[in-house]
Amino acid sequence: DPDMPFVPSIPEDQFILVEEGDPTVIPCRTSDPDAQVTLVNSLDKSVYALHDTKQGFIGNFPAGSYTCKTIVKGVEFKSDEFLIYIIRATSQLPVEIEALKTVYKTGETIVVTCVVFDNEVVNLQWNYPGKVKEKGLIKLDDIKVPSQKLVYTLTIPEASVKDTGDYECTARHATKEVKENKKVVITVHDKGFVHLEPQFSPLEAVNLHEVKNFVVDVQ
């Protein structure tokens, strides 16, 4: 198609996630198998790479924006802009789930964090008793120093007995079929309670100036 030398790309193809050191494909495919295509970077400088008309340019590219150019009957055409993001990732997914405490009273705020180490881009999902009612606030902190970690914090305000149960986070790798999940059990009581066991009688006698200890076990 001389009026459409580059096959239209869908938005998902224009954002390319690549792990450090891995080759990738900039998918500017052509409708003419004999088209001469040039790849340029954001500074409009040519970038040398192998071009396959059915796939696009193949190589190890630095992060940044790239565009493909070709000329048809003296007219220059440009492809869509492609954005490459270099991500830090490992083949495994080290994940930890943390809860400051696992027993709450009604009305308190439940806080659970899920931490993913050494991976910059993951898909993380929470499963917990109040998820159906969307009772939960999720915050993400991307920490890069001194090491890479993603901290997902789930907050449940005004907890009730119905919020008792399993709190589970599942992390999925951005580019590999790898997933890891961790869970913690949270219990919410209707009200607080204590159990006392005095180790002394209802009536005790003491001499003048005598020091006497009264011991109580509190649970």
XYZ file of C-alpha atoms in Angstrom:
219
model
C 0.000 0.000 0.000
C 1.918 3.072 -1.215
C -0.279 5.319 0.942
C 0.365 3.226 4.066
C 3.929 1.888 3.853
C 4.034 1.121 7.608
C 1.539 -1.342 9.032
C -0.488 0.542 11.698
C 0.521 -0.384 15.234
C -1.701 -0.751 18.262
C -0.911 1.443 21.303
C 0.349 -1.565 23.280
C 3.091 -2.114 20.671
C 4.410 1.428 21.035
C 5.566 0.934 24.648
C 8.326 -1.672 24.803
C 9.585 -3.075 28.114
C 13.024 -4.675 27.879
C 15.114 -6.302 30.568
C 18.667 -5.058 30.948
C 20.929 -6.632 28.312
C 18.154 -8.338 26.355
C 17.560 -7.775 22.622
C 14.173 -6.517 21.482
C 12.121 -5.694 18.408
C 10.955 -2.235 17.360
C 7.863 -3.405 15.429
C 7.716 -1.039 12.463
C 6.591 -3.518 9.824
C 6.135 -2.545 6.185
C 3.454 -3.321 3.627
C 6.163 -3.597 0.929
C 8.699 -6.426 1.494
C 11.274 -4.506 -0.554
C 10.941 -1.223 1.344
C 14.178 0.440 2.475
C 13.650 1.489 6.078
C 15.779 3.676 8.328
C 15.595 3.725 12.124
C 16.204 7.059 13.872
C 16.370 8.032 17.538
C 14.926 11.065 19.343
C 17.830 13.211 18.010
C 16.879 12.179 14.451
C 20.142 10.256 14.122
C 20.223 6.964 12.241
C 20.561 3.807 14.339
C 22.085 0.725 12.761
C 20.125 -2.490 13.354
C 18.907 -5.539 11.456
C 15.521 -4.943 9.793
C 12.978 -7.676 9.117
C 9.938 -6.476 7.148
C 7.694 -8.963 8.998
C 8.937 -7.974 12.463
C 10.781 -4.662 12.452
C 14.227 -3.654 13.738
C 15.961 -6.216 15.925
C 18.790 -5.380 18.314
C 19.936 -4.103 21.697
C 18.654 -0.561 21.975
C 19.189 2.036 24.717
C 16.103 3.445 26.422
C 14.425 6.243 24.488
C 12.111 6.986 21.573
C 12.554 5.622 18.063
C 10.868 6.230 14.715
C 11.132 4.433 11.383
C 11.353 6.215 8.023
C 10.947 5.106 4.429
C 10.554 6.807 1.063
C 7.840 5.867 -1.461
C 7.942 7.582 -4.875
C 9.957 10.458 -3.473
C 7.679 10.983 -0.463
C 9.010 10.350 3.059
C 6.802 8.461 5.502
C 7.300 8.075 9.246
C 6.040 5.302 11.469
C 4.503 5.782 14.879
C 6.895 6.630 17.705
C 8.109 3.674 19.742
C 9.231 4.116 23.341
C 11.713 1.671 24.876
C 11.965 1.313 28.646
C 14.859 -0.631 30.161
C 13.781 -2.428 33.323
C 15.712 -4.165 36.077
C 14.434 -7.674 36.618
C 15.535 -11.064 37.848
C 14.405 -14.503 36.724
C 12.940 -15.060 40.199
C 10.476 -12.943 42.171
C 11.602 -12.432 45.771
C 8.436 -11.380 47.635
C 7.771 -10.754 51.323
C 4.509 -9.906 53.066
C 4.587 -7.940 56.304
C 1.983 -7.003 58.917
C 2.851 -4.964 61.994
C 0.280 -7.037 63.885
C -2.188 -9.770 62.993
C -4.856 -9.184 65.659
C -7.066 -6.073 65.573
C -10.123 -4.648 67.274
C -13.204 -3.336 65.450
C -12.598 0.223 64.241
C -8.832 -0.068 63.976
C -6.908 0.311 60.696
C -5.390 -2.814 59.163
C -2.061 -2.290 57.378
C -0.371 -5.010 55.317
C 2.628 -4.503 53.014
C 3.894 -6.677 50.182
C 7.493 -6.062 49.094
C 8.947 -7.167 45.739
C 12.754 -7.104 45.518
C 15.098 -6.563 42.525
C 12.289 -6.082 39.970
C 11.138 -2.718 38.651
C 7.954 -3.731 36.854
C 5.557 -6.381 38.136
C 1.828 -6.959 38.136
C 0.684 -7.291 41.738
C -2.802 -8.278 42.879
C -4.309 -8.399 46.350
C -6.888 -10.867 47.618
C -8.516 -10.162 50.983
C -11.969 -10.443 52.609
C -13.050 -6.868 51.788
C -11.926 -6.887 48.140
C -15.420 -7.487 46.731
C -16.637 -4.311 48.451
C -13.440 -2.502 47.381
C -12.710 -1.836 51.036
C -9.037 -1.090 50.784
C -6.546 1.570 49.758
C -3.416 0.497 47.872
C -0.269 2.610 47.680
C 2.943 1.864 45.782
C 6.399 3.131 46.767
C 9.170 2.518 44.222
C 12.430 2.521 46.185
C 15.685 2.413 44.222
C 18.314 3.203 46.882
C 20.172 1.370 48.337
C 18.510 -1.435 46.364
C 15.490 -1.854 44.100
C 12.227 -2.752 45.792
C 8.531 -2.143 45.214
C 6.521 -1.653 48.397
C 2.762 -2.175 48.007
C 0.782 -1.088 51.068
C -2.815 -2.242 51.610
C -4.768 -0.209 54.180
C -8.204 -1.210 55.506
C -9.746 1.635 57.537
C -12.440 1.015 60.160
C -11.907 -2.733 60.335
C -14.797 -5.011 61.276
C -15.088 -8.693 62.197
C -15.867 -9.376 58.502
C -12.316 -8.309 57.641
C -10.962 -11.426 59.365
C -9.285 -13.851 56.975
C -6.408 -14.391 54.540
C -4.574 -11.391 53.097
C -2.680 -12.543 50.021
C -0.554 -10.721 47.451
C 0.372 -12.292 44.097
C 3.213 -10.813 42.038
C 3.625 -11.655 38.356
C 6.770 -11.031 36.333
C 6.469 -8.336 33.651
C 8.204 -10.320 30.904
C 8.359 -13.940 32.108
C 5.764 -16.511 33.144
C 6.836 -16.316 36.763
C 4.641 -15.563 39.755
C 4.974 -15.632 43.517
C 2.370 -15.244 46.222
C 2.514 -14.749 49.984
C -0.223 -14.496 52.598
C -0.839 -13.594 56.217
C -3.882 -14.330 58.396
C -5.532 -11.300 60.036
C -8.052 -11.603 62.896
C -10.437 -8.810 63.908
C -12.248 -9.059 67.258
C -15.485 -7.259 68.055
C -13.858 -5.792 71.160
C -10.717 -6.146 73.203
C -10.477 -8.575 76.091
C -8.057 -9.530 78.877
C -7.711 -12.532 81.137
C -6.390 -11.980 84.653
C -4.953 -14.569 86.989
C -4.154 -13.028 90.430
C -1.592 -14.958 92.442
C -2.887 -13.692 95.815
C -5.983 -13.985 97.998
C -8.926 -11.539 98.108
C -7.701 -10.488 101.561
C -3.983 -10.087 102.344
C -2.265 -8.906 105.560
C 1.045 -7.060 105.787
C 3.156 -5.899 108.695
C 4.178 -2.272 109.115
C 7.097 -1.319 106.807
C 6.979 -4.755 105.184
C 7.291 -4.802 101.363
C 4.962 -7.241 99.663
C 4.644 -7.988 95.937
C 1.319 -8.673 94.261
C 1.712 -10.530 90.934
C -0.950 -10.597 88.212
C -0.681 -12.521 84.917
C -2.386 -10.566 82.128
C -3.182 -12.225 78.792
